Amino acid sequence: MTQLESRPQVGDTVRGRPDRGVRTKGLGGNSVGLLGSAVIGVSTVAPVYCLTSTLGSTAGEVGLQMPAVFLAGFLPMLLVAFAYRELNRAMPDCGTSFTWTVKAFGPRVGWMCGWGLVIATIIVLSNLAGVATSYFWLLAGEITGSESVAALDGNKAVHILTCLTLIAVATAISYRGMTATKGVQYALVGLQLVVLAVFVVLALQKAGSGAFDTGVDFSWSWMNPFAVQSFAAFTAGLSLSIFMYWGWDACLSSNEETTGSAKTPGRAALIAMVVLVGSYLATAVAAQMAVGSGDKGLGLANPDTSDNVFAALAGPVMGPVLGIALFVAVLASAAASLQTTFIPVARTVLAMSAYEALPASFARVNPRFKTPGKATVVAGAATGAFYTVMTLVSEHVLVDTIYALGLMICFYYALTAFACAWYFRAELRRSARDLAFKGLFPVLGGILLAAVFGKTLYDMWDPAYGSGSAVFGVGSVFVIGVGLLLLGVVIMGVMQRRSPAFFRGEVLTKETPSLVVAD
């Protein structure tokens, strides 16, 4: 062990909490309050980036029912958020899904749940870095008025070098701790929400004046999910909607560094969810009223612009000056999320190492910044290497990897939801509140996400899913998604030989509490 880093000791438990075998990790406690935690949750989701990349695709699948689908995607996430809140009250541990599923279902299920979170986050970090890079050069081209500057993003060497630089900067900020993270995020999230609010107001003004031929009048039928033309279209839109909410659980991953670790992270997650669904609904309604959801002209589903809606609408809706602000907001959204997304992956790896499920070196905490130093640096290096290799090998593979992300998200969220109900099963008859928030809501959320997991797995088999490429007649998205999960099984097998005590349930034990103390 170096002088700069320290590891949690076997007997350490979370201060002030019942001893459930949960260890403290040496992270900086009381670094973030309720507002800061909620901001981290919103930032990790990257609402402006999610909107510009999925408004068009969702409109193409479900048409004017897009707001209804956003509400439908919000429901399972809200139900799962209740599960996270209840588990966090009992065990505020930065390992979150990994730790909780181990306590409920045992070491192997818990290890795979942690793996699902880690691999999903690495994929998202790679995608965010690529988006931030593209918008960096697009914004530079807008500011300079030079098409050649904007075209630099198409130069593979320049693109990769810029991407690696952004990843390095984000890693460095995350390494310096939650205080540095919080300060950066207040500015970036505030910018996103202000610019998004301006866009909504101006879009409604354009709709009121009939500025665009494709605009439509508002109708409450937009909020009816049963009006979607087919079940296949609904499930496709729902998958996109679920992706748009992913990342709110970052507030829970920082629970050991949050003031009031038992209650604050859960409350912050619910606040973040409300901010997100409000932003998504307001933007969806305003955009549809202004330009419609068709595939002609400025319509949201126009295949020429649907992959990046705000790039097409910035000038027409907001004008040349404010339009640049929208480009800045998308860049800020991707950059902010790139930085905060390191929080869950680094802290999950830290927890897995602290409980001997991964090599011991990942459990070292920097004594100055109180952060999982090695885990953060390795996550940054893995992100950079993954993106570089995927970009050089094939852009189709990179696209299909992103499509496989939904499988990982549903996998570990659903497991965590079921873990909540199973862990608290002895308490469900204690009160109506316990039955609802510890049992019924988590189970319903888990079932909904498990259904999306199964439907996505079925759809992925078709080579037409994703980029359209195939491996021996099987869709490459299926091969990548299932392959990444099976890779986790292989690594788990290796770790079982190296750390038999964890897999025998001797380090972090299963339990069924008859009464969970919640202060």
XYZ file of C-alpha atoms in Angstrom, residues 66-389:
324
model
C -44.324 11.126 -27.499
C -45.303 12.932 -24.242
C -47.333 9.876 -23.205
C -44.365 7.604 -23.827
C -42.118 9.899 -21.771
C -44.618 9.508 -18.926
C -44.719 5.731 -19.433
C -40.920 5.536 -19.252
C -40.972 7.630 -16.097
C -43.244 5.157 -14.276
C -40.868 2.156 -13.927
C -37.992 4.494 -13.080
C -40.062 6.139 -10.324
C -41.026 2.740 -8.920
C -37.389 1.622 -8.935
C -36.390 4.915 -7.308
C -38.604 3.986 -4.339
C -36.668 0.710 -4.054
C -33.362 2.584 -4.059
C -34.654 4.969 -1.403
C -35.745 2.192 0.957
C -32.554 0.171 0.527
C -30.446 3.266 1.041
C -32.244 4.052 4.302
C -31.234 0.638 5.614
C -27.750 0.425 4.033
C -26.253 3.700 2.757
C -23.399 2.079 0.863
C -21.690 3.465 -2.258
C -21.872 0.006 -3.826
C -25.671 0.516 -4.149
C -27.037 -2.156 -6.533
C -24.053 -4.473 -5.991
C -24.167 -4.318 -2.187
C -27.941 -4.506 -1.921
C -28.391 -7.448 -4.281
C -25.630 -9.354 -2.470
C -27.490 -8.808 0.810
C -30.746 -9.992 -0.775
C -29.753 -12.720 -3.244
C -26.168 -13.663 -2.439
C -22.693 -12.980 -3.871
C -23.068 -14.261 -7.433
C -26.266 -12.412 -8.308
C -24.867 -9.319 -6.599
C -21.584 -9.550 -8.494
C -23.387 -9.750 -11.832
C -25.612 -6.819 -10.870
C -22.495 -4.765 -10.104
C -20.972 -5.851 -13.406
C -24.091 -4.728 -15.293
C -23.804 -1.269 -13.731
C -20.066 -0.987 -14.441
C -20.204 -2.086 -18.076
C -23.269 0.072 -18.791
C -21.477 3.085 -17.366
C -18.317 2.491 -19.407
C -20.446 2.348 -22.570
C -22.253 5.558 -21.639
C -18.995 7.344 -20.794
C -17.619 6.431 -24.207
C -20.749 7.692 -25.952
C -20.838 10.921 -23.939
C -17.202 11.625 -24.720
C -17.866 11.137 -28.427
C -20.920 13.429 -28.355
C -19.053 16.104 -26.402
C -16.241 15.946 -28.952
C -18.589 16.326 -31.912
C -20.383 19.282 -30.326
C -17.081 20.891 -29.392
C -16.063 21.102 -33.056
C -19.611 21.910 -34.210
C -19.727 24.815 -31.762
C -16.250 25.944 -32.820
C -17.439 25.973 -36.418
C -20.544 28.007 -35.490
C -18.520 30.572 -33.538
C -15.818 30.974 -36.190
C -18.236 30.686 -39.099
C -15.866 28.181 -40.662
C -17.107 24.923 -42.143
C -13.549 23.609 -42.239
C -13.272 23.975 -38.447
C -16.557 22.106 -37.923
C -15.338 19.443 -40.364
C -12.383 18.633 -38.078
C -14.727 16.328 -36.182
C -14.723 14.114 -39.268
C -10.950 13.717 -39.022
C -10.607 10.476 -37.083
C -7.254 11.343 -35.510
C -8.426 14.800 -34.383
C -11.706 13.363 -33.117
C -10.019 10.652 -31.028
C -7.394 13.050 -29.628
C -10.080 15.564 -28.607
C -12.183 12.804 -27.097
C -9.275 11.475 -25.026
C -8.524 15.001 -23.815
C -12.111 15.483 -22.614
C -12.045 12.106 -20.858
C -8.781 13.050 -19.131
C -10.215 16.375 -17.933
C -13.397 14.702 -16.637
C -11.335 12.041 -14.863
C -9.156 14.680 -13.212
C -12.171 16.624 -11.911
C -13.802 13.452 -10.558
C -10.491 12.438 -8.944
C -10.407 15.685 -6.977
C -13.568 14.792 -5.102
C -17.196 15.671 -4.631
C -16.533 19.314 -3.748
C -14.910 19.946 -7.132
C -17.615 17.929 -8.845
C -20.391 19.865 -7.151
C -19.032 23.297 -8.115
C -18.676 22.401 -11.788
C -22.110 20.786 -11.887
C -24.027 23.753 -10.458
C -22.830 25.866 -13.383
C -23.318 23.259 -16.126
C -26.729 22.005 -14.973
C -27.955 25.548 -14.394
C -26.920 26.486 -17.941
C -28.727 23.466 -19.381
C -32.015 24.130 -17.608
C -32.019 27.870 -18.363
C -31.355 27.365 -22.084
C -33.932 24.564 -22.215
C -36.522 26.856 -20.591
C -35.749 29.582 -23.158
C -36.172 27.038 -25.967
C -39.571 25.950 -24.604
C -40.813 29.552 -24.302
C -39.652 30.510 -27.808
C -41.039 27.282 -29.311
C -44.447 28.014 -27.783
C -44.289 31.556 -29.176
C -43.500 30.182 -32.649
C -46.387 27.728 -32.305
C -48.761 30.506 -31.305
C -47.799 32.618 -34.310
C -47.940 29.678 -36.730
C -44.347 30.319 -37.816
C -43.893 26.799 -39.232
C -46.231 24.967 -41.591
C -45.682 21.640 -39.806
C -46.787 22.938 -36.373
C -49.856 21.418 -34.698
C -52.304 22.493 -31.999
C -51.973 20.964 -28.546
C -54.273 18.061 -27.647
C -54.671 16.168 -24.387
C -54.708 12.975 -26.465
C -50.922 13.338 -26.631
C -50.876 12.090 -23.031
C -52.709 8.843 -23.861
C -50.253 5.914 -24.287
C -53.056 3.660 -25.563
C -53.337 5.825 -28.678
C -49.963 4.591 -29.976
C -50.567 2.838 -33.276
C -49.040 -0.524 -32.338
C -47.548 -2.377 -29.389
C -44.240 -2.746 -31.235
C -44.056 1.027 -31.721
C -44.921 1.566 -28.057
C -42.191 -0.769 -26.768
C -39.641 0.806 -29.110
C -40.554 4.256 -27.845
C -40.562 3.007 -24.243
C -37.017 1.665 -24.600
C -35.859 5.084 -25.764
C -37.742 6.742 -22.928
C -36.152 4.500 -20.281
C -32.708 5.345 -21.638
C -33.542 9.041 -21.240
C -33.977 8.625 -17.481
C -30.920 6.462 -16.868
C -28.322 7.895 -14.478
C -30.471 9.390 -11.700
C -29.060 6.743 -9.319
C -25.700 8.570 -9.305
C -27.031 10.477 -6.257
C -27.240 7.149 -4.428
C -23.687 6.162 -5.399
C -22.438 9.232 -3.536
C -24.454 8.372 -0.402
C -21.414 7.904 1.817
C -20.295 11.427 0.895
C -23.715 13.038 1.406
C -25.002 14.887 4.455
C -27.691 12.680 6.021
C -26.634 9.621 4.029
C -29.681 7.561 5.039
C -32.321 9.968 3.730
C -30.788 12.699 1.560
C -29.757 10.567 -1.488
C -33.219 9.004 -1.800
C -34.897 12.392 -1.624
C -32.417 13.799 -4.139
C -33.179 10.962 -6.557
C -36.908 11.710 -6.424
C -36.259 15.452 -6.932
C -34.040 14.678 -9.929
C -36.743 12.449 -11.424
C -39.380 15.182 -11.100
C -37.078 17.764 -12.731
C -36.358 15.363 -15.582
C -39.941 14.369 -16.351
C -41.012 18.025 -16.180
C -38.239 19.076 -18.576
C -38.981 16.251 -20.997
C -42.728 16.849 -21.089
C -42.397 20.623 -21.498
C -39.858 20.259 -24.320
C -41.797 17.514 -26.097
C -45.065 19.451 -26.033
C -43.458 22.750 -27.093
C -41.455 21.151 -29.916
C -44.474 19.262 -31.275
C -46.639 22.368 -31.187
C -43.951 24.360 -33.018
C -42.819 21.920 -35.740
C -44.948 18.766 -35.379
C -43.762 15.163 -35.217
C -43.875 14.389 -38.927
C -41.010 13.445 -41.224
C -41.114 16.499 -43.503
C -39.363 19.844 -43.157
C -38.595 20.683 -39.540
C -40.801 17.830 -38.289
C -39.168 15.994 -35.410
C -39.191 12.636 -37.201
C -37.435 13.902 -40.336
C -34.736 11.236 -40.856
C -32.238 13.893 -41.969
C -32.380 15.664 -38.591
C -33.898 13.204 -36.102
C -30.527 12.110 -34.706
C -29.781 15.666 -33.561
C -33.005 17.648 -33.288
C -31.593 20.744 -31.584
C -28.984 21.220 -34.308
C -31.865 21.577 -36.784
C -34.165 23.675 -34.566
C -31.638 25.970 -32.864
C -31.604 28.654 -35.569
C -35.261 28.520 -36.707
C -36.690 28.532 -33.166
C -34.157 30.579 -31.202
C -32.457 32.731 -33.815
C -28.733 32.889 -34.677
C -27.474 34.237 -31.325
C -29.573 32.192 -28.893
C -29.225 29.243 -31.245
C -25.528 29.136 -30.397
C -26.517 29.023 -26.720
C -28.417 25.826 -27.463
C -25.265 24.304 -28.997
C -23.392 25.350 -25.846
C -26.099 23.712 -23.703
C -25.804 20.383 -25.550
C -22.011 20.478 -25.163
C -22.392 21.400 -21.478
C -24.903 18.576 -21.012
C -22.609 15.932 -22.485
C -19.538 17.310 -20.676
C -21.329 17.530 -17.315
C -22.670 14.003 -17.620
C -19.263 12.726 -18.712
C -17.800 14.053 -15.470
C -20.514 12.881 -13.037
C -20.935 9.468 -14.654
C -17.544 8.562 -13.209
C -19.175 8.674 -9.752
C -21.235 5.448 -9.923
C -18.673 3.340 -11.764
C -15.727 4.342 -9.547
C -17.678 3.881 -6.328
C -19.177 0.570 -7.400
C -15.702 -0.734 -8.217
C -14.464 0.644 -4.881
C -17.221 -1.186 -3.004
C -16.704 -4.438 -4.894
C -13.012 -4.266 -4.017
C -13.684 -3.345 -0.368
C -15.823 -6.484 -0.052
C -13.143 -8.593 -1.812
C -15.179 -9.131 -4.991
C -12.466 -7.377 -7.059
C -8.683 -6.996 -6.545
C -7.784 -5.173 -3.328
C -5.936 -2.333 -5.063
C -9.216 -0.808 -6.301
C -10.281 -0.171 -2.693
C -7.566 2.421 -2.112
C -8.849 5.909 -1.330
C -6.798 9.058 -1.864
C -6.361 10.601 1.621
C -6.277 14.188 0.303
C -9.346 14.174 -1.938
C -11.148 11.250 -0.241
C -11.971 9.665 -3.603
C -11.497 6.163 -5.044
C -8.333 7.254 -6.841
C -7.321 4.109 -8.692
C -10.901 3.136 -9.550
C -11.524 6.581 -11.074
C -8.309 6.582 -13.113
C -8.874 3.024 -14.354
C -12.455 3.886 -15.332
C -11.142 6.852 -17.340
C -8.467 4.729 -19.002
C -10.975 1.982 -19.809
C -13.365 4.530 -21.327
C -10.641 6.044 -23.499
C -9.364 2.655 -24.638
C -12.864 1.338 -25.351
C -13.841 4.359 -27.438
C -10.561 4.427 -29.345
C -10.660 0.732 -30.218
